[in-house]
mmCIF file of C-alpha atoms in Angstrom:
data_model
loop_
_atom_site.group_PDB
_atom_site.id
_atom_site.type_symbol
_atom_site.label_atom_id
_atom_site.label_comp_id
_atom_site.label_asym_id
_atom_site.label_seq_id
_atom_site.Cartn_x
_atom_site.Cartn_y
_atom_site.Cartn_z
ATOM 1 C CA MET A 1 -3.752 7.691 -28.372
ATOM 2 C CA GLY A 2 -5.819 5.520 -26.336
ATOM 3 C CA SER A 3 -5.767 2.552 -28.468
ATOM 4 C CA GLU A 4 -2.307 2.733 -28.915
ATOM 5 C CA ILE A 5 -1.438 1.892 -25.560
ATOM 6 C CA ALA A 6 -0.661 -1.376 -24.749
ATOM 7 C CA VAL A 7 -0.302 -3.030 -21.070
ATOM 8 C CA THR A 8 -0.752 -6.536 -21.573
ATOM 9 C CA GLY A 9 0.070 -9.997 -19.524
ATOM 10 C CA PRO A 10 2.144 -12.963 -20.156
ATOM 11 C CA ARG A 11 2.233 -13.437 -23.977
ATOM 12 C CA VAL A 12 1.654 -17.443 -24.447
ATOM 13 C CA LEU A 13 4.394 -18.688 -26.830
ATOM 14 C CA PHE A 14 3.503 -22.545 -26.583
ATOM 15 C CA ARG A 15 2.210 -25.550 -24.460
ATOM 16 C CA ILE A 16 3.567 -28.516 -23.306
ATOM 17 C CA GLY A 17 0.894 -30.298 -23.148
ATOM 18 C CA PRO A 18 -1.315 -29.204 -19.883
ATOM 19 C CA ILE A 19 1.841 -27.120 -18.829
ATOM 20 C CA ILE A 20 1.468 -23.286 -21.035
ATOM 21 C CA ILE A 21 4.827 -21.292 -21.785
ATOM 22 C CA THR A 22 5.018 -17.739 -21.700
ATOM 23 C CA ASN A 23 7.308 -15.561 -22.371
ATOM 24 C CA THR A 24 8.544 -14.547 -19.065
ATOM 25 C CA VAL A 25 9.026 -18.244 -18.157
ATOM 26 C CA VAL A 26 11.275 -18.435 -20.648
ATOM 27 C CA THR A 27 13.083 -15.431 -19.675
ATOM 28 C CA SER A 28 12.817 -16.787 -16.874
ATOM 29 C CA TRP A 29 15.393 -19.533 -17.988
ATOM 30 C CA VAL A 30 17.298 -16.987 -19.937
ATOM 31 C CA ILE A 31 18.049 -15.560 -16.635
ATOM 32 C CA MET A 32 18.985 -18.578 -14.248
ATOM 33 C CA ALA A 33 21.189 -19.873 -17.528
ATOM 34 C CA VAL A 34 23.197 -16.957 -17.649
ATOM 35 C CA ILE A 35 23.634 -16.858 -13.582
ATOM 36 C CA ALA A 36 24.186 -20.053 -13.909
ATOM 37 C CA ALA A 37 27.088 -19.265 -15.992
ATOM 38 C CA VAL A 38 28.460 -15.931 -14.291
ATOM 39 C CA CYS A 39 28.508 -18.474 -10.861
ATOM 40 C CA MET A 40 30.388 -21.350 -12.522
ATOM 41 C CA TYR A 41 32.342 -18.693 -14.544
ATOM 42 C CA LEU A 42 33.772 -17.129 -10.769
ATOM 43 C CA THR A 43 34.375 -20.124 -9.256
ATOM 44 C CA LYS A 44 36.374 -21.547 -11.483
ATOM 45 C CA ASN A 45 39.941 -23.154 -10.869
ATOM 46 C CA LEU A 46 39.787 -21.655 -6.873
ATOM 47 C CA LYS A 47 42.941 -21.508 -4.927
ATOM 48 C CA VAL A 48 43.434 -21.021 -1.430
ATOM 49 C CA LYS A 49 45.009 -18.159 -1.560
ATOM 50 C CA PRO A 50 43.298 -16.125 -4.332
ATOM 51 C CA ASP A 51 45.354 -14.813 -6.951
ATOM 52 C CA SER A 52 42.625 -13.501 -9.515
ATOM 53 C CA LYS A 53 40.269 -11.188 -9.893
ATOM 54 C CA ARG A 54 37.503 -13.655 -10.575
ATOM 55 C CA GLN A 55 37.986 -15.002 -7.130
ATOM 56 C CA ILE A 56 38.336 -12.277 -5.219
ATOM 57 C CA ILE A 57 35.172 -10.894 -7.035
ATOM 58 C CA ALA A 58 33.845 -14.636 -5.982
ATOM 59 C CA GLU A 59 34.787 -14.071 -2.029
ATOM 60 C CA LYS A 60 34.108 -10.982 -1.843
ATOM 61 C CA LEU A 61 30.125 -11.631 -2.968
ATOM 62 C CA VAL A 62 29.764 -14.193 -0.641
ATOM 63 C CA LEU A 63 31.412 -12.402 1.950
ATOM 64 C CA THR A 64 28.773 -9.747 1.499
ATOM 65 C CA VAL A 65 25.831 -12.355 1.691
ATOM 66 C CA TYR A 66 26.865 -13.538 4.972
ATOM 67 C CA GLY A 67 27.558 -10.272 6.384
ATOM 68 C CA LEU A 68 23.880 -9.774 5.515
ATOM 69 C CA ILE A 69 22.487 -12.925 6.695
ATOM 70 C CA ASP A 70 24.783 -12.592 10.146
ATOM 71 C CA GLY A 71 23.165 -8.963 10.530
ATOM 72 C CA THR A 72 19.607 -10.204 10.218
ATOM 73 C CA MET A 73 19.264 -13.761 11.099
ATOM 74 C CA GLY A 74 22.713 -15.043 13.351
ATOM 75 C CA GLN A 75 25.787 -16.452 11.851
ATOM 76 C CA LYS A 76 23.833 -19.872 12.805
ATOM 77 C CA TRP A 77 21.672 -19.488 9.395
ATOM 78 C CA ARG A 78 24.529 -18.810 7.152
ATOM 79 C CA HIS A 79 23.219 -22.228 5.117
ATOM 80 C CA PHE A 80 20.938 -20.237 3.677
ATOM 81 C CA ALA A 81 22.970 -17.922 2.214
ATOM 82 C CA PRO A 82 22.902 -20.095 -1.505
ATOM 83 C CA TYR A 83 19.164 -19.785 -1.269
ATOM 84 C CA ILE A 84 19.668 -15.942 -0.876
ATOM 85 C CA ALA A 85 21.803 -15.195 -3.302
ATOM 86 C CA ALA A 86 19.777 -17.115 -5.794
ATOM 87 C CA LEU A 87 17.009 -15.195 -4.544
ATOM 88 C CA PHE A 88 18.460 -12.222 -4.816
ATOM 89 C CA ALA A 89 20.048 -12.215 -7.576
ATOM 90 C CA TYR A 90 17.125 -14.193 -9.828
ATOM 91 C CA SER A 91 14.957 -11.262 -8.527
ATOM 92 C CA PHE A 92 17.612 -8.587 -9.524
ATOM 93 C CA CYS A 93 18.125 -9.541 -12.977
ATOM 94 C CA SER A 94 14.447 -10.303 -13.816
ATOM 95 C CA SER A 95 13.210 -7.117 -12.771
ATOM 96 C CA MET A 96 16.371 -5.209 -14.570
ATOM 97 C CA SER A 97 15.226 -7.269 -18.009
ATOM 98 C CA SER A 98 12.941 -5.304 -18.654
ATOM 99 C CA LEU A 99 16.203 -2.619 -19.930
ATOM 100 C CA VAL A 100 16.894 -4.821 -22.912
ATOM 101 C CA GLY A 101 12.888 -4.982 -24.040
ATOM 102 C CA VAL A 102 11.659 -7.873 -23.043
ATOM 103 C CA LYS A 103 9.036 -8.081 -20.006
ATOM 104 C CA PRO A 104 10.293 -9.009 -16.663
ATOM 105 C CA PRO A 105 9.856 -12.137 -15.404
ATOM 106 C CA THR A 106 8.538 -10.159 -12.022
ATOM 107 C CA GLY A 107 6.133 -8.739 -13.657
ATOM 108 C CA ASP A 108 4.224 -12.044 -13.790
ATOM 109 C CA LEU A 109 1.875 -12.543 -10.811
ATOM 110 C CA SER A 110 2.661 -16.065 -11.298
ATOM 111 C CA ILE A 111 6.644 -16.269 -10.653
ATOM 112 C CA ILE A 112 6.390 -13.671 -7.709
ATOM 113 C CA ILE A 113 3.517 -16.234 -6.273
ATOM 114 C CA GLY A 114 6.654 -19.237 -6.517
ATOM 115 C CA MET A 115 8.867 -17.424 -4.882
ATOM 116 C CA ALA A 116 6.719 -16.164 -2.089
ATOM 117 C CA THR A 117 5.220 -20.081 -1.969
ATOM 118 C CA ILE A 118 8.509 -21.118 -1.233
ATOM 119 C CA THR A 119 9.651 -18.726 1.412
ATOM 120 C CA PHE A 120 6.129 -19.749 3.240
ATOM 121 C CA ILE A 121 6.947 -23.200 1.936
ATOM 122 C CA MET A 122 10.624 -22.421 4.421
ATOM 123 C CA ILE A 123 8.957 -20.989 7.174
ATOM 124 C CA GLN A 124 6.529 -24.013 8.078
ATOM 125 C CA VAL A 125 9.529 -26.314 7.879
ATOM 126 C CA VAL A 126 11.226 -24.272 9.892
ATOM 127 C CA ASN A 127 8.908 -24.398 12.237
ATOM 128 C CA LEU A 128 8.181 -28.111 12.358
ATOM 129 C CA LYS A 129 12.000 -28.567 12.884
ATOM 130 C CA TYR A 130 12.711 -26.363 15.923
ATOM 131 C CA LYS A 131 8.960 -26.378 17.404
ATOM 132 C CA GLY A 132 8.100 -29.971 15.890
ATOM 133 C CA VAL A 133 4.138 -30.506 14.676
ATOM 134 C CA ALA A 134 2.365 -29.688 18.396
ATOM 135 C CA GLY A 135 4.037 -26.646 18.973
ATOM 136 C CA SER A 136 3.507 -25.906 15.131
ATOM 137 C CA LEU A 137 -0.245 -26.125 15.553
ATOM 138 C CA LYS A 138 -0.060 -24.759 19.647
ATOM 139 C CA ARG A 139 1.229 -21.252 18.244
ATOM 140 C CA PHE A 140 -1.849 -20.131 16.408
ATOM 141 C CA ALA A 141 -3.887 -20.200 19.634
ATOM 142 C CA GLU A 142 -1.198 -18.133 21.168
ATOM 143 C CA PRO A 143 -1.609 -16.089 23.403
ATOM 144 C CA VAL A 144 -5.777 -17.165 23.680
ATOM 145 C CA PRO A 145 -7.505 -19.443 21.694
ATOM 146 C CA LEU A 146 -10.112 -16.981 20.426
ATOM 147 C CA ILE A 147 -7.218 -15.897 18.325
ATOM 148 C CA LEU A 148 -7.063 -18.587 16.271
ATOM 149 C CA PRO A 149 -8.601 -17.659 13.300
ATOM 150 C CA LEU A 150 -6.745 -14.571 13.103
ATOM 151 C CA ASN A 151 -3.476 -16.084 13.458
ATOM 152 C CA ILE A 152 -4.632 -18.179 10.829
ATOM 153 C CA ILE A 153 -5.490 -15.730 8.047
ATOM 154 C CA SER A 154 -1.913 -13.670 9.620
ATOM 155 C CA GLU A 155 0.172 -16.532 8.182
ATOM 156 C CA ILE A 156 -1.718 -16.804 4.775
ATOM 157 C CA ALA A 157 -0.892 -13.113 4.490
ATOM 158 C CA THR A 158 2.271 -13.460 4.504
ATOM 159 C CA PRO A 159 2.685 -14.538 1.425
ATOM 160 C CA VAL A 160 -0.298 -12.942 -0.212
ATOM 161 C CA SER A 161 2.046 -9.170 1.734
ATOM 162 C CA MET A 162 5.316 -10.598 -0.269
ATOM 163 C CA THR A 163 3.996 -11.099 -3.341
ATOM 164 C CA PHE A 164 1.744 -8.164 -3.916
ATOM 165 C CA ARG A 165 4.471 -5.638 -2.676
ATOM 166 C CA HIS A 166 6.924 -6.811 -5.308
ATOM 167 C CA PHE A 167 4.872 -7.788 -8.563
ATOM 168 C CA GLY A 168 3.465 -4.297 -7.645
ATOM 169 C CA ASN A 169 5.819 -2.291 -7.662
ATOM 170 C CA ILE A 170 7.003 -3.512 -10.769
ATOM 171 C CA ALA A 171 3.956 -3.907 -12.424
ATOM 172 C CA ALA A 172 3.512 -0.032 -11.462
ATOM 173 C CA GLY A 173 6.461 0.292 -12.912
ATOM 174 C CA GLY A 174 6.523 -1.233 -16.309
ATOM 175 C CA VAL A 175 2.463 0.835 -16.530
ATOM 176 C CA ILE A 176 3.658 4.322 -15.472
ATOM 177 C CA THR A 177 6.672 3.822 -18.366
ATOM 178 C CA THR A 178 4.500 2.892 -21.417
ATOM 179 C CA LEU A 179 1.884 5.916 -20.182
ATOM 180 C CA LEU A 180 5.000 7.681 -20.149
ATOM 181 C CA TYR A 181 6.069 6.697 -24.153
ATOM 182 C CA ALA A 182 2.586 7.081 -24.614
ATOM 183 C CA ALA A 183 2.001 10.625 -23.456
ATOM 184 C CA LEU A 184 5.736 12.058 -24.845
ATOM 185 C CA ALA A 185 4.829 10.375 -28.345
ATOM 186 C CA ALA A 186 1.319 12.238 -28.558
ATOM 187 C CA LEU A 187 3.682 15.771 -27.135
ATOM 188 C CA SER A 188 6.193 15.668 -30.365
ATOM 189 C CA GLY A 189 3.222 15.102 -32.814
ATOM 190 C CA LEU A 190 1.240 18.130 -31.501
ATOM 191 C CA VAL A 191 4.078 19.922 -31.226
ATOM 192 C CA LEU A 192 6.165 18.933 -34.125
ATOM 193 C CA LYS A 193 2.761 19.532 -36.001
ATOM 194 C CA ILE A 194 3.765 23.508 -37.064
ATOM 195 C CA VAL A 195 6.623 22.380 -39.156
ATOM 196 C CA PRO A 196 5.744 21.346 -42.738
ATOM 197 C CA VAL A 197 7.616 18.490 -43.285
ATOM 198 C CA ALA A 198 6.234 14.919 -42.754
ATOM 199 C CA PHE A 199 9.340 13.255 -41.765
ATOM 200 C CA ILE A 200 10.414 15.817 -38.802
ATOM 201 C CA GLN A 201 6.843 15.355 -37.671
ATOM 202 C CA SER A 202 6.704 11.653 -37.037
ATOM 203 C CA ILE A 203 10.228 11.856 -34.787
ATOM 204 C CA PRO A 204 9.241 11.826 -31.207
ATOM 205 C CA ILE A 205 11.959 14.093 -29.880
ATOM 206 C CA PHE A 206 10.219 14.178 -26.060
ATOM 207 C CA GLN A 207 10.894 11.102 -25.933
ATOM 208 C CA VAL A 208 14.505 11.102 -26.115
ATOM 209 C CA GLY A 209 16.270 11.931 -22.788
ATOM 210 C CA LEU A 210 13.517 11.853 -19.777
ATOM 211 C CA PRO A 211 12.575 8.492 -20.139
ATOM 212 C CA ALA A 212 16.129 7.335 -19.886
ATOM 213 C CA LEU A 213 16.403 9.447 -16.565
ATOM 214 C CA LEU A 214 13.584 7.757 -15.199
ATOM 215 C CA SER A 215 14.776 4.109 -16.317
ATOM 216 C CA ILE A 216 17.342 5.057 -13.811
ATOM 217 C CA TYR A 217 14.457 4.634 -10.716
ATOM 218 C CA PHE A 218 12.064 2.481 -12.072
ATOM 219 C CA ASP A 219 14.689 -0.451 -13.662
ATOM 220 C CA VAL A 220 17.707 0.616 -11.660
ATOM 221 C CA PHE A 221 16.880 1.106 -7.863
ATOM 222 C CA THR A 222 13.657 -0.953 -7.956
ATOM 223 C CA SER A 223 14.979 -3.330 -9.508
ATOM 224 C CA PHE A 224 17.634 -3.603 -6.731
ATOM 225 C CA LEU A 225 15.270 -2.301 -4.047
ATOM 226 C CA GLN A 226 12.205 -4.973 -4.050
ATOM 227 C CA ALA A 227 14.798 -7.544 -4.837
ATOM 228 C CA TYR A 228 16.163 -6.347 -1.615
ATOM 229 C CA ILE A 229 13.254 -6.068 -0.062
ATOM 230 C CA PHE A 230 12.597 -9.596 -0.612
ATOM 231 C CA CYS A 231 14.985 -11.400 0.501
ATOM 232 C CA MET A 232 15.202 -9.275 3.982
ATOM 233 C CA LEU A 233 11.488 -10.198 4.564
ATOM 234 C CA THR A 234 12.884 -13.880 4.003
ATOM 235 C CA MET A 235 15.429 -13.881 6.297
ATOM 236 C CA VAL A 236 13.168 -12.654 8.896
ATOM 237 C CA TYR A 237 10.205 -14.780 9.050
ATOM 238 C CA VAL A 238 12.102 -17.831 8.292
ATOM 239 C CA SER A 239 14.668 -17.122 11.432
ATOM 240 C CA GLY A 240 11.587 -15.656 13.397
ATOM 241 C CA ALA A 241 9.907 -19.179 13.064
ATOM 242 C CA ALA A 242 12.577 -20.771 14.931
ATOM 243 C CA GLU A 243 11.836 -18.311 17.956
#
């Protein structure tokens, strides 16, 4: 049974010079195109007084993001709403893509590193904007210069922890689902071995039902939770950099 289990990383599809294009990168392109198309559809022909369900849904989504930012960062940070909304939509849709049988981009470590790096850069930009170069460097020696190495490690640990928290949960869900399917297939073969019909013996009866229930947790709940946590950490770290 072990030889039938395949838990692999992203598959290389083609190369553009030194740039490697994997299946998760292509899936990311598709997801971004879908998100852009949905946004264009929801914001088409907007009016001062909404008279369509499409515009009402669009305004409700915007107000939800504003409410999340107001409660976490404060109203003065509402200009971050497009980024937070895009970050959540991309993360959630990427993780949910496993429902259609593709490897989710959020299960690719390089993509999560890219997302965490963007947040890390934003933190440093906000630090420079509100504290200046001197203040940004001075904070590494606070409260006493002796802990300078620890402060530097703590700063670097921010994107690292965000990366492995998100990637670990999504990747672990994929591994568990793969192992579960393999185990249920083996159990089906073992139980149906008593049936003297080869066709019936090949039917994985135990793969029906239970995987679908577990998929609600691994593919839906976990996808939403990890996207929400990643956005919350981004907002907390960025706003905290201005304090």
